Amino acid sequence: MHRMHTPGIVAARMGVSAGEILSLFRDSTDGLTKAEVMRRTGLSRTTVNQRLDGLLAAGLLIPAPEDARTRGRPAGQFIVNRGRGMLLVADIGATGLRAALCDLGGEVRAELETRADVTAGPEAILSIVDELFARILKDGNQDAASVLGVGIDVPGPVDFATGRVVSPPIMTGWDRFDIPGWFGSRYGCPVLVDKDVNAMAFGEQRLRYPDVPHLLMVKIGTGVGTGLIASGQVHRGADGAAGDVGHIQVTVDGVTEPPVCRCGNAGCVEAYAGGWALVRDLREAGRDVVTVDDAVRLIRAGDLVAVRLARRAARILGGAIADTVNLFNPRVIAIGGQLAHTDEQLFAGIREIVYRRSLPLATRNLQIVRSDLDPHAGILGLAQLLVDGIYTPERVQELVDGAVA
């Protein structure tokens, strides 16, 4: 796993914590020896031995396996113990959800997905997540005690400090529901809740663009959402509402009566360019569509009405994204969601408008790409967020203290 701080020499001081030592191992692809830790930190052999003994006793480090050493690793080399505990994560979308079991490297060990309508309410949807979690644990020969963190993302605004959804436009019955409490009582570990596009953005940046500190993630699925990565961290804003371009109101040529959005306002970007809006317009045009996937199939098949609506959606999205580029100046724009898989029908229009309407300085190095991780970006991003939380210096020290007490 590549982390976003620059690996390098830790200041030579007796106060270097076990967590800081562990971070060196997390940044190393092949593991480290005691001598390498001494060289990178400037610490004495005695101090390094003490720190490593604590990390080994806590199960956070393990000796590199013998078969790895036969490929050139020296004896006495240690690596992060990715199997010390497990993570449970669930990516909840508007019409489906994906649950996974991950190790402490953020790697997916097992995964399940199912259709589910988020408007069914929190009890119904979280009960489905519970069932998937139970199946994954059982199939992986794990139990609740092995779970060190639970991560949930949802298609709505989240107060990150409390993990509660706040006035979500499409999540009927979810407002202020205690999601952390629901899972905390079952697993007795930290529970992280975030907006789905924030998790996607973090996964995309951490795993695909680790050297790009400023990234914009755009999800175009049933709705339209964006996540911002600023200086390598999720930018959620003062109250968790940053990046909600889907509900910016726009004026569209030839439209005298703007469509009503699911948020209750009229003329939002999502009301024209979201998947649900395309389904609505295609049905009004006499096309037999029910789901966003149906709309995507029509666009890919070259249906004239579907292509025309997709091109209009691309222009509207491009305008909203261009405004964000001028304000935020990202280096990469990654686009995911079901409508990102319409070949170039959507991308061509978005690129055209973004490059035409954004400042030349903001676009001279800008990349607009399809998400490499989609549709797993949310799952992987949640795992990375959880791992970072587990490996904070304070949490690592707690685990070490508990092991040597």
mmCIF file with all atom_site columns, N, CA and C in Angstrom, residues 14-64:
data_model
loop_
_atom_site.group_PDB
_atom_site.id
_atom_site.type_symbol
_atom_site.label_atom_id
_atom_site.label_alt_id
_atom_site.label_comp_id
_atom_site.label_asym_id
_atom_site.label_entity_id
_atom_site.label_seq_id
_atom_site.pdbx_PDB_ins_code
_atom_site.Cartn_x
_atom_site.Cartn_y
_atom_site.Cartn_z
_atom_site.occupancy
_atom_site.B_iso_or_equiv
_atom_site.pdbx_formal_charge
_atom_site.auth_seq_id
_atom_site.auth_comp_id
_atom_site.auth_asym_id
_atom_site.auth_atom_id
_atom_site.pdbx_PDB_model_num
ATOM 1   N N  . MET A 1 14 ? 15.024 10.180  20.749 1.00 0.00 ? 14 MET A N  1
ATOM 2   C CA . MET A 1 14 ? 14.539 9.065   21.557 1.00 0.00 ? 14 MET A CA 1
ATOM 3   C C  . MET A 1 14 ? 13.021 8.975   21.546 1.00 0.00 ? 14 MET A C  1
ATOM 4   N N  . GLY A 1 15 ? 12.344 10.077  21.170 1.00 0.00 ? 15 GLY A N  1
ATOM 5   C CA . GLY A 1 15 ? 10.889 10.100  21.242 1.00 0.00 ? 15 GLY A CA 1
ATOM 6   C C  . GLY A 1 15 ? 10.189 9.503   20.048 1.00 0.00 ? 15 GLY A C  1
ATOM 7   N N  . VAL A 1 16 ? 10.917 8.922   19.104 1.00 0.00 ? 16 VAL A N  1
ATOM 8   C CA . VAL A 1 16 ? 10.262 8.289   17.950 1.00 0.00 ? 16 VAL A CA 1
ATOM 9   C C  . VAL A 1 16 ? 9.367  7.161   18.452 1.00 0.00 ? 16 VAL A C  1
ATOM 10  N N  . SER A 1 17 ? 8.085  7.229   18.124 1.00 0.00 ? 17 SER A N  1
ATOM 11  C CA . SER A 1 17 ? 7.120  6.281   18.670 1.00 0.00 ? 17 SER A CA 1
ATOM 12  C C  . SER A 1 17 ? 7.085  4.987   17.881 1.00 0.00 ? 17 SER A C  1
ATOM 13  N N  . ALA A 1 18 ? 6.431  3.998   18.476 1.00 0.00 ? 18 ALA A N  1
ATOM 14  C CA . ALA A 1 18 ? 6.240  2.730   17.772 1.00 0.00 ? 18 ALA A CA 1
ATOM 15  C C  . ALA A 1 18 ? 5.436  2.944   16.500 1.00 0.00 ? 18 ALA A C  1
ATOM 16  N N  . GLY A 1 19 ? 4.457  3.873   16.556 1.00 0.00 ? 19 GLY A N  1
ATOM 17  C CA . GLY A 1 19 ? 3.650  4.154   15.375 1.00 0.00 ? 19 GLY A CA 1
ATOM 18  C C  . GLY A 1 19 ? 4.469  4.726   14.232 1.00 0.00 ? 19 GLY A C  1
ATOM 19  N N  . GLU A 1 20 ? 5.442  5.593   14.565 1.00 0.00 ? 20 GLU A N  1
ATOM 20  C CA . GLU A 1 20 ? 6.297  6.158   13.529 1.00 0.00 ? 20 GLU A CA 1
ATOM 21  C C  . GLU A 1 20 ? 7.218  5.091   12.935 1.00 0.00 ? 20 GLU A C  1
ATOM 22  N N  . ILE A 1 21 ? 7.690  4.187   13.784 1.00 0.00 ? 21 ILE A N  1
ATOM 23  C CA . ILE A 1 21 ? 8.500  3.080   13.272 1.00 0.00 ? 21 ILE A CA 1
ATOM 24  C C  . ILE A 1 21 ? 7.659  2.217   12.343 1.00 0.00 ? 21 ILE A C  1
ATOM 25  N N  . LEU A 1 22 ? 6.420  1.927   12.760 1.00 0.00 ? 22 LEU A N  1
ATOM 26  C CA . LEU A 1 22 ? 5.550  1.099   11.925 1.00 0.00 ? 22 LEU A CA 1
ATOM 27  C C  . LEU A 1 22 ? 5.286  1.759   10.584 1.00 0.00 ? 22 LEU A C  1
ATOM 28  N N  . SER A 1 23 ? 5.189  3.086   10.564 1.00 0.00 ? 23 SER A N  1
ATOM 29  C CA . SER A 1 23 ? 4.925  3.781   9.301  1.00 0.00 ? 23 SER A CA 1
ATOM 30  C C  . SER A 1 23 ? 6.048  3.551   8.294  1.00 0.00 ? 23 SER A C  1
ATOM 31  N N  . LEU A 1 24 ? 7.273  3.379   8.792  1.00 0.00 ? 24 LEU A N  1
ATOM 32  C CA . LEU A 1 24 ? 8.373  3.063   7.877  1.00 0.00 ? 24 LEU A CA 1
ATOM 33  C C  . LEU A 1 24 ? 8.133  1.733   7.172  1.00 0.00 ? 24 LEU A C  1
ATOM 34  N N  . PHE A 1 25 ? 7.641  0.761   7.923  1.00 0.00 ? 25 PHE A N  1
ATOM 35  C CA . PHE A 1 25 ? 7.364  -0.552  7.338  1.00 0.00 ? 25 PHE A CA 1
ATOM 36  C C  . PHE A 1 25 ? 6.184  -0.473  6.368  1.00 0.00 ? 25 PHE A C  1
ATOM 37  N N  . ARG A 1 26 ? 5.200  0.362   6.668  1.00 0.00 ? 26 ARG A N  1
ATOM 38  C CA . ARG A 1 26 ? 4.059  0.514   5.758  1.00 0.00 ? 26 ARG A CA 1
ATOM 39  C C  . ARG A 1 26 ? 4.489  1.143   4.445  1.00 0.00 ? 26 ARG A C  1
ATOM 40  N N  . ASP A 1 27 ? 5.495  2.006   4.498  1.00 0.00 ? 27 ASP A N  1
ATOM 41  C CA . ASP A 1 27 ? 5.975  2.660   3.285  1.00 0.00 ? 27 ASP A CA 1
ATOM 42  C C  . ASP A 1 27 ? 6.911  1.774   2.479  1.00 0.00 ? 27 ASP A C  1
ATOM 43  N N  . SER A 1 28 ? 7.372  0.687   3.085  1.00 0.00 ? 28 SER A N  1
ATOM 44  C CA . SER A 1 28 ? 8.324  -0.189  2.414  1.00 0.00 ? 28 SER A CA 1
ATOM 45  C C  . SER A 1 28 ? 7.601  -1.340  1.730  1.00 0.00 ? 28 SER A C  1
ATOM 46  N N  . THR A 1 29 ? 7.907  -1.542  0.472  1.00 0.00 ? 29 THR A N  1
ATOM 47  C CA . THR A 1 29 ? 7.276  -2.629  -0.281 1.00 0.00 ? 29 THR A CA 1
ATOM 48  C C  . THR A 1 29 ? 7.772  -3.996  0.172  1.00 0.00 ? 29 THR A C  1
ATOM 49  N N  . ASP A 1 30 ? 9.065  -4.090  0.491  1.00 0.00 ? 30 ASP A N  1
ATOM 50  C CA . ASP A 1 30 ? 9.672  -5.389  0.761  1.00 0.00 ? 30 ASP A CA 1
ATOM 51  C C  . ASP A 1 30 ? 9.999  -5.637  2.222  1.00 0.00 ? 30 ASP A C  1
ATOM 52  N N  . GLY A 1 31 ? 9.662  -4.716  3.107  1.00 0.00 ? 31 GLY A N  1
ATOM 53  C CA . GLY A 1 31 ? 10.017 -4.891  4.502  1.00 0.00 ? 31 GLY A CA 1
ATOM 54  C C  . GLY A 1 31 ? 11.369 -4.277  4.828  1.00 0.00 ? 31 GLY A C  1
ATOM 55  N N  . LEU A 1 32 ? 11.739 -4.299  6.114  1.00 0.00 ? 32 LEU A N  1
ATOM 56  C CA . LEU A 1 32 ? 12.980 -3.670  6.575  1.00 0.00 ? 32 LEU A CA 1
ATOM 57  C C  . LEU A 1 32 ? 13.672 -4.565  7.590  1.00 0.00 ? 32 LEU A C  1
ATOM 58  N N  . THR A 1 33 ? 14.973 -4.400  7.701  1.00 0.00 ? 33 THR A N  1
ATOM 59  C CA . THR A 1 33 ? 15.735 -5.038  8.767  1.00 0.00 ? 33 THR A CA 1
ATOM 60  C C  . THR A 1 33 ? 15.941 -4.032  9.888  1.00 0.00 ? 33 THR A C  1
ATOM 61  N N  . LYS A 1 34 ? 16.435 -4.522  11.036 1.00 0.00 ? 34 LYS A N  1
ATOM 62  C CA . LYS A 1 34 ? 16.733 -3.623  12.147 1.00 0.00 ? 34 LYS A CA 1
ATOM 63  C C  . LYS A 1 34 ? 17.777 -2.588  11.735 1.00 0.00 ? 34 LYS A C  1
ATOM 64  N N  . ALA A 1 35 ? 18.768 -3.024  10.974 1.00 0.00 ? 35 ALA A N  1
ATOM 65  C CA . ALA A 1 35 ? 19.824 -2.107  10.546 1.00 0.00 ? 35 ALA A CA 1
ATOM 66  C C  . ALA A 1 35 ? 19.258 -0.985  9.674  1.00 0.00 ? 35 ALA A C  1
ATOM 67  N N  . GLU A 1 36 ? 18.299 -1.333  8.821  1.00 0.00 ? 36 GLU A N  1
ATOM 68  C CA . GLU A 1 36 ? 17.696 -0.306  7.959  1.00 0.00 ? 36 GLU A CA 1
ATOM 69  C C  . GLU A 1 36 ? 16.874 0.682   8.778  1.00 0.00 ? 36 GLU A C  1
ATOM 70  N N  . VAL A 1 37 ? 16.173 0.181   9.801  1.00 0.00 ? 37 VAL A N  1
ATOM 71  C CA . VAL A 1 37 ? 15.420 1.078   10.677 1.00 0.00 ? 37 VAL A CA 1
ATOM 72  C C  . VAL A 1 37 ? 16.377 2.015   11.401 1.00 0.00 ? 37 VAL A C  1
ATOM 73  N N  . MET A 1 38 ? 17.484 1.490   11.898 1.00 0.00 ? 38 MET A N  1
ATOM 74  C CA . MET A 1 38 ? 18.478 2.327   12.572 1.00 0.00 ? 38 MET A CA 1
ATOM 75  C C  . MET A 1 38 ? 19.004 3.404   11.628 1.00 0.00 ? 38 MET A C  1
ATOM 76  N N  . ARG A 1 39 ? 19.289 3.026   10.396 1.00 0.00 ? 39 ARG A N  1
ATOM 77  C CA . ARG A 1 39 ? 19.833 3.976   9.436  1.00 0.00 ? 39 ARG A CA 1
ATOM 78  C C  . ARG A 1 39 ? 18.815 5.066   9.085  1.00 0.00 ? 39 ARG A C  1
ATOM 79  N N  . ARG A 1 40 ? 17.560 4.702   8.970  1.00 0.00 ? 40 ARG A N  1
ATOM 80  C CA . ARG A 1 40 ? 16.541 5.688   8.578  1.00 0.00 ? 40 ARG A CA 1
ATOM 81  C C  . ARG A 1 40 ? 16.140 6.604   9.721  1.00 0.00 ? 40 ARG A C  1
ATOM 82  N N  . THR A 1 41 ? 16.237 6.114   10.937 1.00 0.00 ? 41 THR A N  1
ATOM 83  C CA . THR A 1 41 ? 15.779 6.915   12.088 1.00 0.00 ? 41 THR A CA 1
ATOM 84  C C  . THR A 1 41 ? 16.904 7.562   12.859 1.00 0.00 ? 41 THR A C  1
ATOM 85  N N  . GLY A 1 42 ? 18.107 6.995   12.781 1.00 0.00 ? 42 GLY A N  1
ATOM 86  C CA . GLY A 1 42 ? 19.193 7.502   13.605 1.00 0.00 ? 42 GLY A CA 1
ATOM 87  C C  . GLY A 1 42 ? 19.114 7.041   15.046 1.00 0.00 ? 42 GLY A C  1
ATOM 88  N N  . LEU A 1 43 ? 18.193 6.122   15.348 1.00 0.00 ? 43 LEU A N  1
ATOM 89  C CA . LEU A 1 43 ? 18.042 5.609   16.705 1.00 0.00 ? 43 LEU A CA 1
ATOM 90  C C  . LEU A 1 43 ? 19.101 4.557   16.999 1.00 0.00 ? 43 LEU A C  1
ATOM 91  N N  . SER A 1 44 ? 19.354 4.356   18.289 1.00 0.00 ? 44 SER A N  1
ATOM 92  C CA . SER A 1 44 ? 20.328 3.344   18.698 1.00 0.00 ? 44 SER A CA 1
ATOM 93  C C  . SER A 1 44 ? 19.752 1.950   18.505 1.00 0.00 ? 44 SER A C  1
ATOM 94  N N  . ARG A 1 45 ? 20.669 0.972   18.491 1.00 0.00 ? 45 ARG A N  1
ATOM 95  C CA . ARG A 1 45 ? 20.227 -0.404  18.352 1.00 0.00 ? 45 ARG A CA 1
ATOM 96  C C  . ARG A 1 45 ? 19.290 -0.798  19.487 1.00 0.00 ? 45 ARG A C  1
ATOM 97  N N  . THR A 1 46 ? 19.613 -0.368  20.709 1.00 0.00 ? 46 THR A N  1
ATOM 98  C CA . THR A 1 46 ? 18.778 -0.708  21.865 1.00 0.00 ? 46 THR A CA 1
ATOM 99  C C  . THR A 1 46 ? 17.364 -0.169  21.707 1.00 0.00 ? 46 THR A C  1
ATOM 100 N N  . THR A 1 47 ? 17.261 1.089   21.293 1.00 0.00 ? 47 THR A N  1
ATOM 101 C CA . THR A 1 47 ? 15.934 1.709   21.131 1.00 0.00 ? 47 THR A CA 1
ATOM 102 C C  . THR A 1 47 ? 15.150 1.045   20.004 1.00 0.00 ? 47 THR A C  1
ATOM 103 N N  . VAL A 1 48 ? 15.818 0.757   18.894 1.00 0.00 ? 48 VAL A N  1
ATOM 104 C CA . VAL A 1 48 ? 15.145 0.076   17.780 1.00 0.00 ? 48 VAL A CA 1
ATOM 105 C C  . VAL A 1 48 ? 14.665 -1.299  18.215 1.00 0.00 ? 48 VAL A C  1
ATOM 106 N N  . ASN A 1 49 ? 15.499 -2.011  18.953 1.00 0.00 ? 49 ASN A N  1
ATOM 107 C CA . ASN A 1 49 ? 15.091 -3.334  19.450 1.00 0.00 ? 49 ASN A CA 1
ATOM 108 C C  . ASN A 1 49 ? 13.850 -3.223  20.319 1.00 0.00 ? 49 ASN A C  1
ATOM 109 N N  . GLN A 1 50 ? 13.807 -2.213  21.186 1.00 0.00 ? 50 GLN A N  1
ATOM 110 C CA . GLN A 1 50 ? 12.644 -2.035  22.061 1.00 0.00 ? 50 GLN A CA 1
ATOM 111 C C  . GLN A 1 50 ? 11.385 -1.773  21.245 1.00 0.00 ? 50 GLN A C  1
ATOM 112 N N  . ARG A 1 51 ? 11.509 -0.891  20.259 1.00 0.00 ? 51 ARG A N  1
ATOM 113 C CA . ARG A 1 51 ? 10.331 -0.560  19.444 1.00 0.00 ? 51 ARG A CA 1
ATOM 114 C C  . ARG A 1 51 ? 9.866  -1.787  18.649 1.00 0.00 ? 51 ARG A C  1
ATOM 115 N N  . LEU A 1 52 ? 10.794 -2.486  18.043 1.00 0.00 ? 52 LEU A N  1
ATOM 116 C CA . LEU A 1 52 ? 10.412 -3.636  17.235 1.00 0.00 ? 52 LEU A CA 1
ATOM 117 C C  . LEU A 1 52 ? 9.865  -4.767  18.094 1.00 0.00 ? 52 LEU A C  1
ATOM 118 N N  . ASP A 1 53 ? 10.428 -4.947  19.281 1.00 0.00 ? 53 ASP A N  1
ATOM 119 C CA . ASP A 1 53 ? 9.905  -5.985  20.180 1.00 0.00 ? 53 ASP A CA 1
ATOM 120 C C  . ASP A 1 53 ? 8.448  -5.709  20.524 1.00 0.00 ? 53 ASP A C  1
ATOM 121 N N  . GLY A 1 54 ? 8.119  -4.433  20.775 1.00 0.00 ? 54 GLY A N  1
ATOM 122 C CA . GLY A 1 54 ? 6.737  -4.079  21.080 1.00 0.00 ? 54 GLY A CA 1
ATOM 123 C C  . GLY A 1 54 ? 5.809  -4.316  19.910 1.00 0.00 ? 54 GLY A C  1
ATOM 124 N N  . LEU A 1 55 ? 6.257  -3.957  18.714 1.00 0.00 ? 55 LEU A N  1
ATOM 125 C CA . LEU A 1 55 ? 5.434  -4.157  17.510 1.00 0.00 ? 55 LEU A CA 1
ATOM 126 C C  . LEU A 1 55 ? 5.256  -5.634  17.195 1.00 0.00 ? 55 LEU A C  1
ATOM 127 N N  . LEU A 1 56 ? 6.296  -6.416  17.430 1.00 0.00 ? 56 LEU A N  1
ATOM 128 C CA . LEU A 1 56 ? 6.191  -7.867  17.214 1.00 0.00 ? 56 LEU A CA 1
ATOM 129 C C  . LEU A 1 56 ? 5.264  -8.497  18.243 1.00 0.00 ? 56 LEU A C  1
ATOM 130 N N  . ALA A 1 57 ? 5.370  -8.066  19.507 1.00 0.00 ? 57 ALA A N  1
ATOM 131 C CA . ALA A 1 57 ? 4.510  -8.613  20.559 1.00 0.00 ? 57 ALA A CA 1
ATOM 132 C C  . ALA A 1 57 ? 3.045  -8.281  20.299 1.00 0.00 ? 57 ALA A C  1
ATOM 133 N N  . ALA A 1 58 ? 2.787  -7.101  19.711 1.00 0.00 ? 58 ALA A N  1
ATOM 134 C CA . ALA A 1 58 ? 1.410  -6.694  19.410 1.00 0.00 ? 58 ALA A CA 1
ATOM 135 C C  . ALA A 1 58 ? 0.892  -7.340  18.133 1.00 0.00 ? 58 ALA A C  1
ATOM 136 N N  . GLY A 1 59 ? 1.764  -8.076  17.448 1.00 0.00 ? 59 GLY A N  1
ATOM 137 C CA . GLY A 1 59 ? 1.345  -8.727  16.212 1.00 0.00 ? 59 GLY A CA 1
ATOM 138 C C  . GLY A 1 59 ? 1.244  -7.785  15.037 1.00 0.00 ? 59 GLY A C  1
ATOM 139 N N  . LEU A 1 60 ? 1.774  -6.565  15.179 1.00 0.00 ? 60 LEU A N  1
ATOM 140 C CA . LEU A 1 60 ? 1.702  -5.589  14.094 1.00 0.00 ? 60 LEU A CA 1
ATOM 141 C C  . LEU A 1 60 ? 2.787  -5.828  13.052 1.00 0.00 ? 60 LEU A C  1
ATOM 142 N N  . LEU A 1 61 ? 3.902  -6.406  13.476 1.00 0.00 ? 61 LEU A N  1
ATOM 143 C CA . LEU A 1 61 ? 4.955  -6.825  12.560 1.00 0.00 ? 61 LEU A CA 1
ATOM 144 C C  . LEU A 1 61 ? 5.155  -8.325  12.688 1.00 0.00 ? 61 LEU A C  1
ATOM 145 N N  . ILE A 1 62 ? 5.635  -8.931  11.624 1.00 0.00 ? 62 ILE A N  1
ATOM 146 C CA . ILE A 1 62 ? 6.017  -10.352 11.645 1.00 0.00 ? 62 ILE A CA 1
ATOM 147 C C  . ILE A 1 62 ? 7.297  -10.508 10.839 1.00 0.00 ? 62 ILE A C  1
ATOM 148 N N  . PRO A 1 63 ? 8.063  -11.568 11.116 1.00 0.00 ? 63 PRO A N  1
ATOM 149 C CA . PRO A 1 63 ? 9.243  -11.825 10.285 1.00 0.00 ? 63 PRO A CA 1
ATOM 150 C C  . PRO A 1 63 ? 8.821  -12.089 8.840  1.00 0.00 ? 63 PRO A C  1
ATOM 151 N N  . ALA A 1 64 ? 9.627  -11.606 7.915  1.00 0.00 ? 64 ALA A N  1
ATOM 152 C CA . ALA A 1 64 ? 9.343  -11.893 6.506  1.00 0.00 ? 64 ALA A CA 1
ATOM 153 C C  . ALA A 1 64 ? 9.379  -13.396 6.287  1.00 0.00 ? 64 ALA A C  1
#
